[in-house]
Amino acid sequence: MTKQIIIAGSGFAGLWAALSAARAVHLAGKGEEVAITMISPTPNLIIRPRLYEAVLENMAPDISALLTAVGVMHLPGIVDSIDADHKQVTFLPRDGAPQTLSYDRFVLATGSRLFTPPIPGLKEFGFNVDTLDGAQALDAHLKSLASRPESLGRNTVVVAGGGFTGLETATEIPTRLRAILGEQAAIRTIIVDTAREIGSEFGTGPLPVIREALAETGVEPRAGLRVAAIDADSVTLSDGERIPAQTVIWTAGMRAHPLAAQVPGDHDNLGRVVGDAFLRAPAADGIFVTGDAVRAATDNIGNVAPMTCQHGLSLGRVAGHNAAAELVGLPTHPYSQPKYVTCLDLGPWGALYTEGWDRQVRFTREEGKKIKQEINQIWIYPPAPDRDAVFAVANPDYVIVP
Ligand SMILES: Cc1cc2nc3c(=O)[nH]c(=O)nc-3n(C[C@H](O)[C@H](O)[C@H](O)COP(=O)(O)OP(=O)(O)OC[C@H]3O[C@@H](n4cnc5c(N)ncnc54)[C@H](O)[C@@H]3O)c2cc1C
């Protein structure tokens, strides 16, 4: 009987898991014996790392032809539940009744979601750049500000969270606001974080660079504070300051997709399944976990993969390969990703490129920006639907960052 690999998710990890699984099945010459099925709402790769950008074009490339080229079937819909004991998932198709699907190997690649704490007004008035819908809603809102009466609140954007997403979003906002409200408008962009200084969590090398970029782009830091409440016209901070602002963008905190909680075994404080060296869920026979849904060691000196696309691409390749390798008799491959780089976009100032877990500054300003643009516009996009070319880069030890 045909063996079934089901992959939930068509993000970076899910896509590369599918391509890598297809490669392994092909290498073993067992295409007739193993079926690979990907389930996700639509056959698109949402380019989440770019959703802070001003122009939301080509943010959801179609991967149908690519999946077809390597022999992976896509089912539009979602996985609603996992029954690890019976090796089954409930599939809710986009059209039609729920179905129960059996698997021999299941790869959970449903990613992560923005964590939204119960702050008064956040659900009603907060915007985000976490999903394409969220980024489009923010874009439409920003553009609509031009038709509102001039006021301090109209001209002010507050970004909650001074991590990667918050900084990338905030430093882009002044240019976006000026394009919408005019060069003469008295615009304000404020970034709020509980850290002792915005950017301090990036380490001593990046901190002065971030400080400089915020000053140059005109983003006002409010450190050591949290957003306490939001309404249609203002934001109240934890020290009681009320800032008139009709736009609040929430970027603080990610959590693994809720399906991760249905995988038996240990989970970390972000809700990720604690995977073994091969990205198996150790307490669930036949289940692999990957991307933002897994807590995985990147090396043997204590580093753990953060929730990033950079790691998702490799985690996907390893999980997909191993899921297929176990079925077709190829050697499995341990996950390892000792090299870590970051590239933080800081708007018109440029970008900050660092290497190592201690984030040593390597490139800044235009030099950094060139790398960021290459990452954002080329590296993370799906490859062309050419099976042999895809298989040449879908191996589990493919190194994305040389
Ligand atoms: C604004 C922003 C900026 C970022 N910047 C960077 C950066 O500079 N560098 C970096 O490395 N990372 C960055 N990231 C993080 C990066 O985007 C994530 O780490 C990455 O998307 C995780 O990949 P993934 O495949 O695990 O999950 P996702 O990309 O979230 O994909 C999850 C997939 O699962 C699907 N899905 C969801 N629910 C179900 C279900 N029930 N059933 C089936 N399918 C489902 C979704 O539709 C999607 O296809 C950024 C993220 C954001 C939001």
mmCIF file of N, CA, C and O and ligand atoms in Angstrom, residues 8-14 39-41 44 46 48-52 77-79 109-113 129-130 164-165 168 257 259 290-293 307-310 343 372, ligand 1:
data_model
loop_
_atom_site.group_PDB
_atom_site.id
_atom_site.type_symbol
_atom_site.label_atom_id
_atom_site.label_comp_id
_atom_site.label_asym_id
_atom_site.label_seq_id
_atom_site.Cartn_x
_atom_site.Cartn_y
_atom_site.Cartn_z
ATOM 1 N N ALA A 8 1.770 19.651 7.070
ATOM 2 C CA ALA A 8 0.819 20.745 7.330
ATOM 3 C C ALA A 8 1.581 22.051 7.299
ATOM 4 O O ALA A 8 2.478 22.269 8.114
ATOM 5 N N GLY A 9 1.233 22.915 6.339
ATOM 6 C CA GLY A 9 1.880 24.222 6.238
ATOM 7 C C GLY A 9 2.671 24.369 4.958
ATOM 8 O O GLY A 9 3.377 23.444 4.547
ATOM 9 N N SER A 10 2.536 25.527 4.315
ATOM 10 C CA SER A 10 3.316 25.806 3.099
ATOM 11 C C SER A 10 4.170 27.053 3.285
ATOM 12 O O SER A 10 4.383 27.816 2.354
ATOM 13 N N GLY A 11 4.627 27.253 4.534
ATOM 14 C CA GLY A 11 5.582 28.329 4.792
ATOM 15 C C GLY A 11 6.975 27.870 4.397
ATOM 16 O O GLY A 11 7.145 26.885 3.657
ATOM 17 N N PHE A 12 7.974 28.548 4.914
ATOM 18 C CA PHE A 12 9.358 28.225 4.557
ATOM 19 C C PHE A 12 9.696 26.789 4.950
ATOM 20 O O PHE A 12 10.295 26.043 4.176
ATOM 21 N N ALA A 13 9.309 26.408 6.157
ATOM 22 C CA ALA A 13 9.633 25.061 6.629
ATOM 23 C C ALA A 13 8.816 24.012 5.876
ATOM 24 O O ALA A 13 9.351 22.983 5.457
ATOM 25 N N GLY A 14 7.535 24.258 5.699
ATOM 26 C CA GLY A 14 6.673 23.282 5.021
ATOM 27 C C GLY A 14 7.084 23.091 3.573
ATOM 28 O O GLY A 14 7.158 21.961 3.067
ATOM 29 N N ILE A 39 -0.784 20.199 3.052
ATOM 30 C CA ILE A 39 -2.069 20.855 3.349
ATOM 31 C C ILE A 39 -1.783 22.272 3.840
ATOM 32 O O ILE A 39 -0.977 22.472 4.749
ATOM 33 N N SER A 40 -2.417 23.240 3.212
ATOM 34 C CA SER A 40 -2.350 24.626 3.714
ATOM 35 C C SER A 40 -3.505 25.383 3.063
ATOM 36 O O SER A 40 -4.082 24.906 2.079
ATOM 37 N N PRO A 41 -3.852 26.547 3.601
ATOM 38 C CA PRO A 41 -5.035 27.238 3.064
ATOM 39 C C PRO A 41 -4.984 27.437 1.556
ATOM 40 O O PRO A 41 -5.985 27.237 0.861
ATOM 41 N N ASN A 44 0.461 28.822 -1.580
ATOM 42 C CA ASN A 44 1.284 30.027 -1.675
ATOM 43 C C ASN A 44 2.271 30.048 -0.515
ATOM 44 O O ASN A 44 1.962 29.548 0.564
ATOM 45 N N ILE A 46 3.772 32.558 1.912
ATOM 46 C CA ILE A 46 3.659 33.958 2.376
ATOM 47 C C ILE A 46 5.038 34.405 2.856
ATOM 48 O O ILE A 46 5.632 33.777 3.729
ATOM 49 N N ARG A 48 6.548 36.213 4.973
ATOM 50 C CA ARG A 48 6.352 36.957 6.235
ATOM 51 C C ARG A 48 7.486 37.932 6.551
ATOM 52 O O ARG A 48 7.212 39.022 7.052
ATOM 53 N N PRO A 49 8.756 37.572 6.291
ATOM 54 C CA PRO A 49 9.807 38.519 6.672
ATOM 55 C C PRO A 49 9.736 39.866 5.961
ATOM 56 O O PRO A 49 10.413 40.801 6.362
ATOM 57 N N ARG A 50 8.919 39.982 4.917
ATOM 58 C CA ARG A 50 8.846 41.264 4.195
ATOM 59 C C ARG A 50 7.601 42.068 4.536
ATOM 60 O O ARG A 50 7.385 43.138 3.964
ATOM 61 N N LEU A 51 6.796 41.585 5.471
ATOM 62 C CA LEU A 51 5.491 42.232 5.643
ATOM 63 C C LEU A 51 5.564 43.602 6.331
ATOM 64 O O LEU A 51 4.569 44.301 6.408
ATOM 65 N N TYR A 52 6.739 43.966 6.806
ATOM 66 C CA TYR A 52 6.913 45.317 7.383
ATOM 67 C C TYR A 52 7.169 46.348 6.292
ATOM 68 O O TYR A 52 7.195 47.545 6.553
ATOM 69 N N GLY A 77 -6.848 23.871 2.402
ATOM 70 C CA GLY A 77 -7.634 23.731 3.630
ATOM 71 C C GLY A 77 -6.678 23.759 4.806
ATOM 72 O O GLY A 77 -5.540 24.182 4.663
ATOM 73 N N ILE A 78 -7.160 23.292 5.941
ATOM 74 C CA ILE A 78 -6.267 23.276 7.113
ATOM 75 C C ILE A 78 -6.344 21.941 7.836
ATOM 76 O O ILE A 78 -7.339 21.210 7.727
ATOM 77 N N VAL A 79 -5.285 21.633 8.552
ATOM 78 C CA VAL A 79 -5.333 20.510 9.495
ATOM 79 C C VAL A 79 -5.938 21.065 10.772
ATOM 80 O O VAL A 79 -5.463 22.059 11.325
ATOM 81 N N ALA A 109 4.302 21.835 10.238
ATOM 82 C CA ALA A 109 5.049 23.029 9.782
ATOM 83 C C ALA A 109 4.090 24.220 9.722
ATOM 84 O O ALA A 109 4.095 24.990 8.765
ATOM 85 N N THR A 110 3.269 24.331 10.773
ATOM 86 C CA THR A 110 2.246 25.382 10.754
ATOM 87 C C THR A 110 2.734 26.699 11.359
ATOM 88 O O THR A 110 1.952 27.634 11.539
ATOM 89 N N GLY A 111 4.032 26.774 11.663
ATOM 90 C CA GLY A 111 4.620 28.066 11.986
ATOM 91 C C GLY A 111 4.217 28.643 13.321
ATOM 92 O O GLY A 111 4.011 27.929 14.309
ATOM 93 N N SER A 112 4.092 29.971 13.307
ATOM 94 C CA SER A 112 3.844 30.692 14.558
ATOM 95 C C SER A 112 2.829 31.795 14.318
ATOM 96 O O SER A 112 2.458 32.074 13.178
ATOM 97 N N ARG A 113 2.438 32.389 15.418
ATOM 98 C CA ARG A 113 1.502 33.513 15.358
ATOM 99 C C ARG A 113 1.947 34.586 16.340
ATOM 100 O O ARG A 113 2.562 34.264 17.351
ATOM 101 N N VAL A 129 1.939 43.277 11.476
ATOM 102 C CA VAL A 129 2.567 42.943 10.193
ATOM 103 C C VAL A 129 2.933 41.462 10.204
ATOM 104 O O VAL A 129 3.897 41.040 9.575
ATOM 105 N N ASP A 130 2.140 40.677 10.921
ATOM 106 C CA ASP A 130 2.438 39.256 11.101
ATOM 107 C C ASP A 130 1.866 38.402 9.981
ATOM 108 O O ASP A 130 2.445 37.399 9.592
ATOM 109 N N PHE A 164 13.122 42.561 16.441
ATOM 110 C CA PHE A 164 13.374 42.633 14.995
ATOM 111 C C PHE A 164 12.231 43.288 14.238
ATOM 112 O O PHE A 164 12.406 44.255 13.509
ATOM 113 N N THR A 165 11.042 42.710 14.429
ATOM 114 C CA THR A 165 9.901 43.184 13.648
ATOM 115 C C THR A 165 9.558 44.620 13.998
ATOM 116 O O THR A 165 9.250 45.432 13.122
ATOM 117 N N GLU A 168 12.178 46.983 12.440
ATOM 118 C CA GLU A 168 12.070 47.053 10.972
ATOM 119 C C GLU A 168 10.819 47.845 10.582
ATOM 120 O O GLU A 168 10.829 48.625 9.629
ATOM 121 N N HIS A 257 2.179 27.845 16.527
ATOM 122 C CA HIS A 257 0.789 27.605 16.123
ATOM 123 C C HIS A 257 0.107 26.677 17.135
ATOM 124 O O HIS A 257 0.733 25.730 17.634
ATOM 125 N N LEU A 259 -1.702 24.152 16.934
ATOM 126 C CA LEU A 259 -1.673 22.697 16.670
ATOM 127 C C LEU A 259 -0.487 22.019 17.366
ATOM 128 O O LEU A 259 -0.538 20.824 17.670
ATOM 129 N N THR A 290 8.777 21.080 12.768
ATOM 130 C CA THR A 290 9.784 21.888 12.067
ATOM 131 C C THR A 290 9.424 23.374 12.069
ATOM 132 O O THR A 290 8.335 23.766 12.509
ATOM 133 N N GLY A 291 10.375 24.189 11.583
ATOM 134 C CA GLY A 291 10.139 25.631 11.500
ATOM 135 C C GLY A 291 9.879 26.241 12.872
ATOM 136 O O GLY A 291 10.466 25.842 13.875
ATOM 137 N N ASP A 292 8.968 27.212 12.880
ATOM 138 C CA ASP A 292 8.660 27.895 14.144
ATOM 139 C C ASP A 292 7.922 27.001 15.133
ATOM 140 O O ASP A 292 7.693 27.409 16.275
ATOM 141 N N ALA A 293 7.524 25.803 14.707
ATOM 142 C CA ALA A 293 6.764 24.909 15.600
ATOM 143 C C ALA A 293 7.654 23.977 16.404
ATOM 144 O O ALA A 293 7.167 23.214 17.227
ATOM 145 N N MET A 307 12.846 31.600 16.267
ATOM 146 C CA MET A 307 11.787 31.522 15.254
ATOM 147 C C MET A 307 12.183 32.432 14.103
ATOM 148 O O MET A 307 11.884 33.627 14.111
ATOM 149 N N THR A 308 12.900 31.896 13.131
ATOM 150 C CA THR A 308 13.288 32.705 11.977
ATOM 151 C C THR A 308 13.137 31.892 10.696
ATOM 152 O O THR A 308 13.171 30.659 10.704
ATOM 153 N N CYS A 309 13.040 32.640 9.633
ATOM 154 C CA CYS A 309 12.981 32.061 8.298
ATOM 155 C C CYS A 309 14.299 31.350 8.000
ATOM 156 O O CYS A 309 14.341 30.253 7.437
ATOM 157 N N GLN A 310 15.391 32.013 8.423
ATOM 158 C CA GLN A 310 16.736 31.449 8.231
ATOM 159 C C GLN A 310 16.792 30.016 8.767
ATOM 160 O O GLN A 310 17.330 29.126 8.115
ATOM 161 N N CYS A 343 20.145 40.081 9.780
ATOM 162 C CA CYS A 343 20.178 41.264 8.922
ATOM 163 C C CYS A 343 18.933 42.090 9.230
ATOM 164 O O CYS A 343 17.816 41.697 8.883
ATOM 165 N N LYS A 372 20.374 42.775 2.736
ATOM 166 C CA LYS A 372 18.972 42.598 3.149
ATOM 167 C C LYS A 372 18.075 42.451 1.920
ATOM 168 O O LYS A 372 17.179 41.607 1.874
HETATM 169 C C1 LIG B 1 7.383 41.093 9.936
HETATM 170 C C2 LIG B 1 8.267 39.882 10.084
HETATM 171 C C3 LIG B 1 9.623 40.025 9.833
HETATM 172 C C4 LIG B 1 10.449 38.898 9.928
HETATM 173 N N1 LIG B 1 11.778 39.066 9.633
HETATM 174 C C5 LIG B 1 12.574 37.985 9.604
HETATM 175 C C6 LIG B 1 13.937 38.109 9.198
HETATM 176 O O1 LIG B 1 14.412 39.197 8.903
HETATM 177 N N2 LIG B 1 14.692 36.988 9.154
HETATM 178 C C7 LIG B 1 14.192 35.754 9.484
HETATM 179 O O2 LIG B 1 14.922 34.778 9.395
HETATM 180 N N3 LIG B 1 12.907 35.606 9.893
HETATM 181 C C8 LIG B 1 12.085 36.679 9.963
HETATM 182 N N4 LIG B 1 10.786 36.543 10.364
HETATM 183 C C9 LIG B 1 10.320 35.249 10.887
HETATM 184 C C10 LIG B 1 9.888 34.302 9.795
HETATM 185 O O3 LIG B 1 8.927 34.899 8.969
HETATM 186 C C11 LIG B 1 9.317 33.040 10.429
HETATM 187 O O4 LIG B 1 10.271 32.512 11.322
HETATM 188 C C12 LIG B 1 8.993 32.018 9.343
HETATM 189 O O5 LIG B 1 7.931 32.491 8.547
HETATM 190 C C13 LIG B 1 8.640 30.666 9.945
HETATM 191 O O6 LIG B 1 8.424 29.757 8.914
HETATM 192 P P1 LIG B 1 7.428 28.534 9.109
HETATM 193 O O7 LIG B 1 7.392 27.809 7.822
HETATM 194 O O8 LIG B 1 7.781 27.796 10.344
HETATM 195 O O9 LIG B 1 6.020 29.193 9.404
HETATM 196 P P2 LIG B 1 5.133 30.193 8.547
HETATM 197 O O10 LIG B 1 5.946 30.958 7.594
HETATM 198 O O11 LIG B 1 4.332 30.935 9.550
HETATM 199 O O12 LIG B 1 4.187 29.242 7.719
HETATM 200 C C14 LIG B 1 3.168 28.509 8.338
HETATM 201 C C15 LIG B 1 2.336 27.846 7.279
HETATM 202 O O13 LIG B 1 1.344 27.034 7.896
HETATM 203 C C16 LIG B 1 0.075 27.293 7.306
HETATM 204 N N5 LIG B 1 -0.937 26.938 8.288
HETATM 205 C C17 LIG B 1 -1.314 27.625 9.379
HETATM 206 N N6 LIG B 1 -2.249 26.925 10.042
HETATM 207 C C18 LIG B 1 -2.438 25.775 9.373
HETATM 208 C C19 LIG B 1 -3.246 24.627 9.582
HETATM 209 N N7 LIG B 1 -4.057 24.520 10.631
HETATM 210 N N8 LIG B 1 -3.177 23.635 8.679
HETATM 211 C C20 LIG B 1 -2.337 23.705 7.614
HETATM 212 N N9 LIG B 1 -1.554 24.750 7.382
HETATM 213 C C21 LIG B 1 -1.602 25.776 8.243
HETATM 214 C C22 LIG B 1 0.163 28.753 6.940
HETATM 215 O O14 LIG B 1 -0.828 29.089 5.988
HETATM 216 C C23 LIG B 1 1.577 28.792 6.371
HETATM 217 O O15 LIG B 1 1.576 28.274 5.068
HETATM 218 C C24 LIG B 1 9.921 37.647 10.298
HETATM 219 C C25 LIG B 1 8.551 37.527 10.566
HETATM 220 C C26 LIG B 1 7.731 38.615 10.465
HETATM 221 C C27 LIG B 1 6.254 38.462 10.743
#
